[in-house]
Coordinates of C-alpha atoms in Angstrom, one line a residue:
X1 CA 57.7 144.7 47.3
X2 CA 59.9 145.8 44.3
X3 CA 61.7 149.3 44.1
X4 CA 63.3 149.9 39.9
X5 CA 66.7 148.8 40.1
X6 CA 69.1 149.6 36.9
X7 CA 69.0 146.7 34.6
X8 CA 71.8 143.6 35.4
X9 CA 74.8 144.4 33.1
X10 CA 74.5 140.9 31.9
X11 CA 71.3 138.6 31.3
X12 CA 71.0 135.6 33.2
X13 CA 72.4 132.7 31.0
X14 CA 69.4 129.5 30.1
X15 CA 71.1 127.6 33.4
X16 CA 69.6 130.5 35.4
X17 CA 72.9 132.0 36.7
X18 CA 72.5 135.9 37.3
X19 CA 73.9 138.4 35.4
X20 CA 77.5 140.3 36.7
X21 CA 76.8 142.9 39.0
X22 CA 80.2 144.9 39.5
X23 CA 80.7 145.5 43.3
X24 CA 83.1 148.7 45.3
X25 CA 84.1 148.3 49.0
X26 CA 85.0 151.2 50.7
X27 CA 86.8 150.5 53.7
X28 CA 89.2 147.2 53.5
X29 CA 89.1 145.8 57.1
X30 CA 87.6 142.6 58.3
X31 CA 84.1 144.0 58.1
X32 CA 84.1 144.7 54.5
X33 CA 86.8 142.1 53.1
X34 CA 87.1 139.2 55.3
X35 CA 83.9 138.7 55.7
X36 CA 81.4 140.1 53.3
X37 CA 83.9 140.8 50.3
X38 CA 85.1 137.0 51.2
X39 CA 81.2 135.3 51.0
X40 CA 80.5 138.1 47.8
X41 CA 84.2 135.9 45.9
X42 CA 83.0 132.7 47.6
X43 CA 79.7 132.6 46.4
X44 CA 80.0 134.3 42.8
X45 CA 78.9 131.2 40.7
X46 CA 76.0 131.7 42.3
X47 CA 75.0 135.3 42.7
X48 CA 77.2 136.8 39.8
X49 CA 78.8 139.4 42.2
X50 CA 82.3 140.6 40.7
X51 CA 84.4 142.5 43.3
X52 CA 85.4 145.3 40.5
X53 CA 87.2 147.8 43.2
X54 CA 88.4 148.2 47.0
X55 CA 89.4 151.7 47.7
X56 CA 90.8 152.1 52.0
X57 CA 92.8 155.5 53.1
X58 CA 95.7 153.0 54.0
X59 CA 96.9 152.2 49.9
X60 CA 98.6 149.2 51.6
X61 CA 95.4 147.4 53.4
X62 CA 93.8 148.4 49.8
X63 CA 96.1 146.5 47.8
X64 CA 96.5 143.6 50.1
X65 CA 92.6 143.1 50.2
X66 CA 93.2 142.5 46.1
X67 CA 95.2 140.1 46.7
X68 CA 92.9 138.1 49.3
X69 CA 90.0 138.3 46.8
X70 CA 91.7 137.4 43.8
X71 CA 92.7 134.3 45.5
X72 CA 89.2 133.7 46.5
X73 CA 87.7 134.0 42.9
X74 CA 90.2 131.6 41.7
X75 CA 89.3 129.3 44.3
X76 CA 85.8 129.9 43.2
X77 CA 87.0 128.7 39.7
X78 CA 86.4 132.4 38.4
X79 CA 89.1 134.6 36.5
X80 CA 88.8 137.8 37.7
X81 CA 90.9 140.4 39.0
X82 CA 89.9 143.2 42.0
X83 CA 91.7 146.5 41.2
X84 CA 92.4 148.9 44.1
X85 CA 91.4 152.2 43.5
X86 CA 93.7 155.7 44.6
X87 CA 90.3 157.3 45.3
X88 CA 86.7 157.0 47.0
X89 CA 85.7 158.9 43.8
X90 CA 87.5 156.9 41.4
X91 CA 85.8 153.8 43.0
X92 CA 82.4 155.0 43.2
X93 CA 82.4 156.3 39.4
X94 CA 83.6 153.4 37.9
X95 CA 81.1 152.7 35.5
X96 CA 81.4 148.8 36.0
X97 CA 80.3 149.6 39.7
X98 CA 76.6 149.1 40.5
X99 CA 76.2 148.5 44.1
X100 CA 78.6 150.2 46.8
X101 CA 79.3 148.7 49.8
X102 CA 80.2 151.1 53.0
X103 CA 82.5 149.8 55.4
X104 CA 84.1 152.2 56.8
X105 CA 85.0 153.7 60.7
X106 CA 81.7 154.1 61.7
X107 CA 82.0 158.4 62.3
X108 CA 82.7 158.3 58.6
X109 CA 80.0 156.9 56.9
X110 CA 78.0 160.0 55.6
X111 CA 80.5 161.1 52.4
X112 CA 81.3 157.5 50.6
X113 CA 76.9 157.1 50.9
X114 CA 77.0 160.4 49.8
X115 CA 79.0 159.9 46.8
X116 CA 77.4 156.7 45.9
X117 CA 74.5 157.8 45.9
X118 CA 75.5 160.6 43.5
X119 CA 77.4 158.9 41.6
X120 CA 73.8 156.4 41.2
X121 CA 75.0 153.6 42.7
X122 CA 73.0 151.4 44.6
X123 CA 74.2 151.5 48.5
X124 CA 74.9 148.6 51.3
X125 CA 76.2 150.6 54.6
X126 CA 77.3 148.5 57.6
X127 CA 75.8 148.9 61.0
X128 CA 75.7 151.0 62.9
X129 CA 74.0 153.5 60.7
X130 CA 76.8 156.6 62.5
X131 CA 77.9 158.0 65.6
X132 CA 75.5 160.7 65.8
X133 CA 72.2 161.0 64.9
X134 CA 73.0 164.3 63.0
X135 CA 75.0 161.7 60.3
X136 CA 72.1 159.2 60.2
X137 CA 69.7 162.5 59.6
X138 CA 71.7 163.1 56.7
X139 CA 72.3 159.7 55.2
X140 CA 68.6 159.3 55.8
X141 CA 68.2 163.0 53.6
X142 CA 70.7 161.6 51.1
X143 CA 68.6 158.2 50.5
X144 CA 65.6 160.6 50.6
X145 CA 67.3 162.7 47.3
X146 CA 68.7 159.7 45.8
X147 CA 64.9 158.0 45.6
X148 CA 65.5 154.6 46.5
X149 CA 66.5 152.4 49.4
X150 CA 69.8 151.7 50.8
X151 CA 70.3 148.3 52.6
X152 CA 71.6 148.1 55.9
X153 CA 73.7 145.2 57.5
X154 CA 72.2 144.3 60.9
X155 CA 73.0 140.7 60.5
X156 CA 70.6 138.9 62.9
X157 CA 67.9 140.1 60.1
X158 CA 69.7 137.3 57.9
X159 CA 70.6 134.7 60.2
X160 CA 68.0 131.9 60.4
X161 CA 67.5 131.6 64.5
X162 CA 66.5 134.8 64.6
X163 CA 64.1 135.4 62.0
X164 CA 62.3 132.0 63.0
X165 CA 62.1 133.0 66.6
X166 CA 60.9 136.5 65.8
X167 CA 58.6 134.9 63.3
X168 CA 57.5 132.4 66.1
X169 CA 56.4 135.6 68.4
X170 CA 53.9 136.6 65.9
X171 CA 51.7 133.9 66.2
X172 CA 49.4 132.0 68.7
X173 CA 52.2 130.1 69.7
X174 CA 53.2 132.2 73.0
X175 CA 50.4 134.5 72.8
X176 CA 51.1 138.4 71.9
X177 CA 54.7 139.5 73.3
X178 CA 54.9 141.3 76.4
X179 CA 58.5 141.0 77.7
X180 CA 61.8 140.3 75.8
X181 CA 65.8 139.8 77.4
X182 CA 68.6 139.6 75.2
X183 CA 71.6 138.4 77.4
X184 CA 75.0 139.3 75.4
X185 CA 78.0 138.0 77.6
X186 CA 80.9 138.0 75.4
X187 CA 84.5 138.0 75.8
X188 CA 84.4 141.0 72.7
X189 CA 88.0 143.0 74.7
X190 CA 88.6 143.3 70.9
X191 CA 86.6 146.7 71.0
X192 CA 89.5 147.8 73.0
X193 CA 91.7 146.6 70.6
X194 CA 90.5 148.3 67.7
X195 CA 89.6 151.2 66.7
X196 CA 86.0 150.8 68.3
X197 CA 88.8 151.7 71.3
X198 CA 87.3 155.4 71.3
X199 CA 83.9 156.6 71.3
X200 CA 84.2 159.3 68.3
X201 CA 85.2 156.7 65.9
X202 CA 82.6 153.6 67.0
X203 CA 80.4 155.0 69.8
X204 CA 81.6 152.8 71.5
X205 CA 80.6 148.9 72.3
X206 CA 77.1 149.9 73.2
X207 CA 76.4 151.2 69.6
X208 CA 78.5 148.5 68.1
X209 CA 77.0 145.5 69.4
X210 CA 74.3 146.9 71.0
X211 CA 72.8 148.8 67.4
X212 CA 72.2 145.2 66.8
X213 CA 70.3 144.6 70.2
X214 CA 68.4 147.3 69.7
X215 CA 67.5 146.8 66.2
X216 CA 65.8 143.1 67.4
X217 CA 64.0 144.8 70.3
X218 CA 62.7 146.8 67.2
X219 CA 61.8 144.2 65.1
X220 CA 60.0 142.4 67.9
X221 CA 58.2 145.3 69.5
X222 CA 56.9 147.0 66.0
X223 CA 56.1 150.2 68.0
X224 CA 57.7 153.2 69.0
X225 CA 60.4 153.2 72.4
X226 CA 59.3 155.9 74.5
X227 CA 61.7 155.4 77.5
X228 CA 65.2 154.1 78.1
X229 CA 66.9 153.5 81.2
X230 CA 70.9 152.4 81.8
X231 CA 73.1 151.4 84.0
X232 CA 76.4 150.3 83.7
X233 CA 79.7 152.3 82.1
X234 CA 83.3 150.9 82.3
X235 CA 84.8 148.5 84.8
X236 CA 87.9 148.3 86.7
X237 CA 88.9 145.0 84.9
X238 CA 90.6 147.4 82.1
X239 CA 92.1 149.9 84.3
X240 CA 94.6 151.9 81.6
X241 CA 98.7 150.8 82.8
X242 CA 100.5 153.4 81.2
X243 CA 103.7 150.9 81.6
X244 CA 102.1 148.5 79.9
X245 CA 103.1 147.4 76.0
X246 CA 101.3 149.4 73.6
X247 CA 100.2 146.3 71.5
X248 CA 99.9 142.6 72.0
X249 CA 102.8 142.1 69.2
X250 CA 105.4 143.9 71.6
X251 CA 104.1 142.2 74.7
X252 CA 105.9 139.6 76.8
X253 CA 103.2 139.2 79.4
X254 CA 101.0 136.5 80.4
X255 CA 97.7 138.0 79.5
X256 CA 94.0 136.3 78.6
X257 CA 93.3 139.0 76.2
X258 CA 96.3 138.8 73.9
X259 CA 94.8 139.6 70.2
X260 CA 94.3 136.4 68.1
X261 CA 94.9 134.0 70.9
X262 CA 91.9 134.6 72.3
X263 CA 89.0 131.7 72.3
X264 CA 85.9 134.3 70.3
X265 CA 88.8 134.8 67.9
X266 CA 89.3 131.3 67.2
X267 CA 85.8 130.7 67.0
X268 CA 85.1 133.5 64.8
X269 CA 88.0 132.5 62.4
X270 CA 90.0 135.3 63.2
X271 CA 93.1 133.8 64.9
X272 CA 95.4 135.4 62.5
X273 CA 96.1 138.8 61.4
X274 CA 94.2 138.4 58.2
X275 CA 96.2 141.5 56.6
X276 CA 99.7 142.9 57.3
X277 CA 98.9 146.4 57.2
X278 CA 97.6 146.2 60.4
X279 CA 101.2 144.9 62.1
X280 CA 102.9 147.6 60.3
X281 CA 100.5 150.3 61.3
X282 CA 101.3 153.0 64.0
X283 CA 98.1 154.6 65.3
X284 CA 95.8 152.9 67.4
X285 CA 93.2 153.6 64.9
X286 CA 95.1 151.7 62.3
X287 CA 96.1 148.7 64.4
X288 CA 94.0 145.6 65.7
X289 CA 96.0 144.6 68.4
X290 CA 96.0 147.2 71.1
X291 CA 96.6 146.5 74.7
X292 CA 93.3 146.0 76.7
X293 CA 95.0 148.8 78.7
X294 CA 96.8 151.3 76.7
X295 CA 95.3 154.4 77.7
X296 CA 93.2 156.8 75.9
X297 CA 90.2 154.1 75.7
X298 CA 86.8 155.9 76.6
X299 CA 84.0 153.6 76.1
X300 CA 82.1 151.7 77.9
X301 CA 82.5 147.7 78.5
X302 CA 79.1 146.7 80.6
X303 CA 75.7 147.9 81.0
X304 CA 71.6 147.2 81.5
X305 CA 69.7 148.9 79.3
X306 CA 65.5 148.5 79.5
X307 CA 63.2 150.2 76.8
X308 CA 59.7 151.0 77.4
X309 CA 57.4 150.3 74.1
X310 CA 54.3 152.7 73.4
X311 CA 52.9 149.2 72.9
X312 CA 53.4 147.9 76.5
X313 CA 56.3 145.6 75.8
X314 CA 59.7 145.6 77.9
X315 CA 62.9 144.9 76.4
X316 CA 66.2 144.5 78.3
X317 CA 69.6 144.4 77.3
X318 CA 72.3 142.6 79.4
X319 CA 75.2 143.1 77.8
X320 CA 78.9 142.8 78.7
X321 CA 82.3 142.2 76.9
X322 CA 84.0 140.9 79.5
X323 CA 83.5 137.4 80.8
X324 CA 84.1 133.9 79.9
X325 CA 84.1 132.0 76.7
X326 CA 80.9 130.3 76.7
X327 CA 78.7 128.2 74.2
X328 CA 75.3 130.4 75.3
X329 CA 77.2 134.0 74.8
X330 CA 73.8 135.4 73.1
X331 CA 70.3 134.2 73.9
X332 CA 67.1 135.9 73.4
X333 CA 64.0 135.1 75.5
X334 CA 60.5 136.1 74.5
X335 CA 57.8 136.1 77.2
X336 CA 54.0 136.3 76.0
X337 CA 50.6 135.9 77.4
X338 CA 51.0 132.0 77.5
X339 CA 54.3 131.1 77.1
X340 CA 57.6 131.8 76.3
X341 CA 60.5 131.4 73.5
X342 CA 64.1 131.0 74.0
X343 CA 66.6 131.2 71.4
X344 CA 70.6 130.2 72.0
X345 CA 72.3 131.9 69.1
X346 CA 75.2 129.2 69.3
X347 CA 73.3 126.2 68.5
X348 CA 70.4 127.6 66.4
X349 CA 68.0 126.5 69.6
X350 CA 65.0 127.4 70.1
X351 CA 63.1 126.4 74.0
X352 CA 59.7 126.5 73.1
X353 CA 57.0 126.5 76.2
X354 CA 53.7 127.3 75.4
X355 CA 49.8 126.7 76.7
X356 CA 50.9 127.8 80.2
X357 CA 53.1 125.5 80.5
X358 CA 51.6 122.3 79.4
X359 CA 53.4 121.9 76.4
X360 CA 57.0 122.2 75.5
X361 CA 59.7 121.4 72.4
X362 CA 63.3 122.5 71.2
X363 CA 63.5 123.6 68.0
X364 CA 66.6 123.3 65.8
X365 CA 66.5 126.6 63.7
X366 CA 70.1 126.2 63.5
X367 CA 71.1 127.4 59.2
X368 CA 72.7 124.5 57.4
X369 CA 75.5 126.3 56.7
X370 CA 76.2 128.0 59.9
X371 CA 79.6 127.3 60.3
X372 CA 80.6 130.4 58.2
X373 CA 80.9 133.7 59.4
X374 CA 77.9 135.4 61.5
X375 CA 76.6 131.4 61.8
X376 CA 75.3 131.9 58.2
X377 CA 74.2 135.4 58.3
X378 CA 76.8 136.7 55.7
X379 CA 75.7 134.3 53.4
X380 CA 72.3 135.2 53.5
X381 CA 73.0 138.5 53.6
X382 CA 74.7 138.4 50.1
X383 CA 71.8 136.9 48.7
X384 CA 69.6 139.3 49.8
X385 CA 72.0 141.7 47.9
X386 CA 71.6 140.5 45.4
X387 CA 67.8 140.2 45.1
X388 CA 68.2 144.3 46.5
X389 CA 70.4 144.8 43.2
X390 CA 67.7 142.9 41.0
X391 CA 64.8 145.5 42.4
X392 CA 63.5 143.7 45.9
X393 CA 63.5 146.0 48.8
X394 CA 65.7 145.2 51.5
X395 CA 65.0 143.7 54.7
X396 CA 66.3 145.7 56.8
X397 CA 67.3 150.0 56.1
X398 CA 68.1 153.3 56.9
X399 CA 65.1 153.9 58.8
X400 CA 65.6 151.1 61.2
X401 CA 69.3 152.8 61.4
X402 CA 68.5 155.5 62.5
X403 CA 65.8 153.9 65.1
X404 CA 68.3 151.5 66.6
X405 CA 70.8 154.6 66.9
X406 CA 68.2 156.4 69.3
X407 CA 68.0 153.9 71.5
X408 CA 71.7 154.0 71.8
X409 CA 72.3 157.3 72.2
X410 CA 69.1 157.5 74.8
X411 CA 71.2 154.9 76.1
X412 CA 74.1 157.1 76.9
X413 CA 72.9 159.9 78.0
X414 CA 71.2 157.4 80.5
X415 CA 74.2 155.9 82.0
X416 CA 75.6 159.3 82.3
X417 CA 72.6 160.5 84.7
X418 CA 72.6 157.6 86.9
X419 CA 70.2 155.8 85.4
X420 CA 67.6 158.6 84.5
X421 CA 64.9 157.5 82.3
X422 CA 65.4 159.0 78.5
X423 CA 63.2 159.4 75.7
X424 CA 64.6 158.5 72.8
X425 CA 62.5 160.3 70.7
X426 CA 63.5 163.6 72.1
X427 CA 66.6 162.8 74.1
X428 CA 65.1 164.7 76.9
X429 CA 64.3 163.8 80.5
X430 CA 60.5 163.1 80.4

């Protein structure tokens, strides 16, 4: 399926290289520049993507996120310069600009879609979609007026295990799907580091990491939730100590959660502060290395969330960021009429069982280049922008946004009624 996309500024050249398509990030943290900005520079040869703009509230993040993606185009072995711009207006009008990427705090997502969409760009927004479902409403109005899709970033929709495994529960193999668990234990104490810290900036872990959970449930279940149940809430393990050092860089402790010492940060690549601005910064909003227990946190760090399907199928969520460094942190386990799959996002594995048991196989679904960022998914996700900017409808949107965002918030209002079964549709007590 094809939606009319504006023309590429540039034909494609006899060698079949795409055309330049001019590029603003709004919102310069490691979302937007260290990982998809970075694949976008890396990748340009092939995909034609020219970074033209960055525009952040902090000037400073702005103009040091130039500087990191310059460097990458040259690597690239393309001149080109990234300008940072003084404005969200300045950077969405620019008339070199044809897709806008939104990476922003999450609670502020609706006015730089807004003025993209004005302004006629084409619009990526990160996950989750908001923090309320009163924003995703209105994004979903303003994609409405602007009459054509926005792309959304749920990145297990890109990343090869996934999409084979889901693809896998839609055939004979393990008969139709009638129970799904995603386990997600990992060590993620950055969310108390960040500004994810409170929930009127992220909504917390749960919406997160767990918009992504619920946006696979989704995918799987291809039917309405009608009922959520949750338990869970915030643990004693990150009791706020009001004595304690603000931030890891002023901290002399012994401590398994000191920011970019941490084993996921290694793994991920993040061992470093990628961008100085964030050292320099004052408000716990601004910085990334909070103490696990400065005070002020409100969101929750554990919980077990189950959704009922209108089609019969069961999904539950067991998701925790606390816990040990492991190399099975995410798995996914599909149970059908006949057998069962089991996917270990780590490896790319997939534990096949099927015809009751008589027959079984591992499956390496693992991408070949999954040793970059998401295990591949950013990648793949940039070429799928691409094909969105040439006129292919995206994989993934708004719609299933604001989907994924109801199970969350049904997932709140849960845990804050002992467990209480929600509908999500209605966010009312059946």
């Amino acid at each position: 399926m094809t939606f009319h996309a504006e023309p590429a500024q540039e034909a494609a050249d006899p060698g079949g290289t795409p055309g330049a398509k001019g590029v603003a990030i709004i919102g310069a943290g490691e979302r937007g520049i260290y990982y998809v900005g970075t694949r976008m520079a890396e990748t340009a040869p092939e995909t034609g993507f020219r970074i033209v703009t960055v525009f952040d509230r902090i000037p400073d993040r702005a103009e040091q996120a130039v500087h990191h993606l310059d460097a990458v185009y040259r690597s690239a072995g393309i001149d080109f310069t990234v300008h940072a711009a003084t404005s969200l207006e300045q950077a969405v009008t620019n008339p070199d600009v044809d897709l806008v990427i939104v990476t922003t705090h999450t609670h502020a997502h609706v006015k730089p879609v807004e003025a993209a969409a004005k302004a006629g760009k084409l619009v990526y927004l990160d996950k989750p979609i908001s923090v309320t479902l009163e924003d995703a409403q209105e994004i979903a109005r303003i994609e409405k007026d602007a009459g054509r899709p926005f792309m959304m970033g749920f990145t297990r929709r890109y990343e090869r295990p996934w999409i084979q495994v889901v693809d896998m529960a839609r055939t004979p193999v393990i008969g139709s799907p009638r129970m799904v668990l995603l386990r997600s234990v990992i060590p993620y104490t950055r969310y108390l580091q960040l500004w994810h810290r409170t929930n009127a900036l992220s909504g917390g872990a749960i919406n997160d990491k767990g918009s992504h959970h619920f946006d696979v449930f989704n995918w799987i279940a291809r039917s309405k939730p009608v009922s959520v149940n949750a338990i869970g809430g915030r643990s004693s393990i990150f009791a706020p100590d009001p004595d304690a050092p603000e931030r890891c860089a002023d901290c002399g402790r012994e401590c398994p959660y000191r920011r970019h010492e941490t084993l996921i940060d290694k793994a991920e690549g993040v061992g470093r502060v990628p961008n100085e601005s964030w050292l320099s910064a004052q408000d716990p909003q601004d910085r990334n290395d909070n103490c696990v227990f400065l005070p002020g946190s409100d969101i929750d760090d554990h919980a077990i969330i189950s959704v009922d399907y209108e089609n019969g199928i069961k999904a539950c969520l067991f998701f925790t960021i606390f816990g040990p460094y492991s190399e099975d942190q995410e798995t996914l386990e599909i149970v059908g009429e006949n057998g069962r799959l089991r996917m270990e996002r780590h490896s790319g594995a997939i534990d096949v069982v099927s015809r009751h048991g008589e027959h079984r196989e591992v499956i390496n679904a693992s991408a070949e280049d999954s040793g970059s960022s998401h295990f591949g998914a950013d990648l793949e996700l940039v070429r799928r922008m691409r094909r969105y900017c040439d006129g292919e409808m995206p994989p993934v949107g708004i719609a299933d946004g604001v989907a994924s965002l109801r199970i969350v918030a049904a997932a709140h209002l849960s845990l804050r009624n002992h467990g209480r079964a929600v509908n999500p549709q209605t966010l009312e007590f059946p």
